[in-house]
Structures are given as C-alpha cells and as structure tokens.
CSV table of C-alpha atoms in Angstrom, one decimal:
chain,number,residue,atom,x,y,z
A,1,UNK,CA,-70.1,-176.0,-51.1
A,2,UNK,CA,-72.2,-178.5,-49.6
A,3,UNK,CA,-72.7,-180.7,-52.9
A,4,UNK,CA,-68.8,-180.3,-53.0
A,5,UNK,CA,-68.8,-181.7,-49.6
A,6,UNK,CA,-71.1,-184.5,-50.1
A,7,UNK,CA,-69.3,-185.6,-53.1
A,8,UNK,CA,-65.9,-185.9,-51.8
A,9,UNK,CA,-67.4,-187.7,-48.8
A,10,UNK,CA,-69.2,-190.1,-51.3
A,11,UNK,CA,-66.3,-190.7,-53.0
A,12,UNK,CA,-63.7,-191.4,-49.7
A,13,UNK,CA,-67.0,-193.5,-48.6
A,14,UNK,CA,-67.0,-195.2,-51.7
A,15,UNK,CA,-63.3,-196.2,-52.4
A,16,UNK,CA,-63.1,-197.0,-48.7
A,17,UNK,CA,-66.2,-199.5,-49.3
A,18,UNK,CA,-64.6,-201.2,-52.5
A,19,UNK,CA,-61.1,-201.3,-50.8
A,20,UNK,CA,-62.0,-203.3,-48.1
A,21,UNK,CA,-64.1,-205.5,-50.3
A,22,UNK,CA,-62.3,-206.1,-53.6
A,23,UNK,CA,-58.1,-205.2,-52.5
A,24,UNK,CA,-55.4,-203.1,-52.9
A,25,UNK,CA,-55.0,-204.0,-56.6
A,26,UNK,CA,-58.6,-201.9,-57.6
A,27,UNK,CA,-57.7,-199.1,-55.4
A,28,UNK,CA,-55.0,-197.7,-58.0
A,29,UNK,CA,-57.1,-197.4,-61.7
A,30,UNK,CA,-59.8,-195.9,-59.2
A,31,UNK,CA,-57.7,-193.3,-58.0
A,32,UNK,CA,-56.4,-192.6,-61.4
A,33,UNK,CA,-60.2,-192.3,-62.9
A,34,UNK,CA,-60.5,-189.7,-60.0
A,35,UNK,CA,-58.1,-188.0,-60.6
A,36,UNK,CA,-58.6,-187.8,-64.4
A,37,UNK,CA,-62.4,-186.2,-63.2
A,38,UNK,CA,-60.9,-183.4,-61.2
C-alpha cells in the first residue's frame, strides 16, 4: 500500500513539475504513457 502510495504521489509530483515547466502540449503523451502502464 504504501509503495502504491508513494508512487502515485511521485507521479502527480512529477507531471505537476513538468507541466509548469515545459506546457500544456507535454502533459497529454504523458498522460497517455500513464495510462498505458496501469
């Protein structure tokens, strides 16, 4: 549970980080690549 945990707050961490540095235009092939991993 915990690794669960600490992944999924990586990963929100993580987009949040590249969002905010790179745009709105990366955010969608990340979000597919996640949800291709689930």
């Amino acid at each position: 549970m915990f690794f669960i945990t600490g992944m999924s707050t990586f990963t929100w961490v993580l987009i949040a980080y590249i969002g905010l540095h790179l745009g709105q235009e990366h955010i969608a092939p990340i979000k597919e690549f996640l949800e291709n991993t689930k």
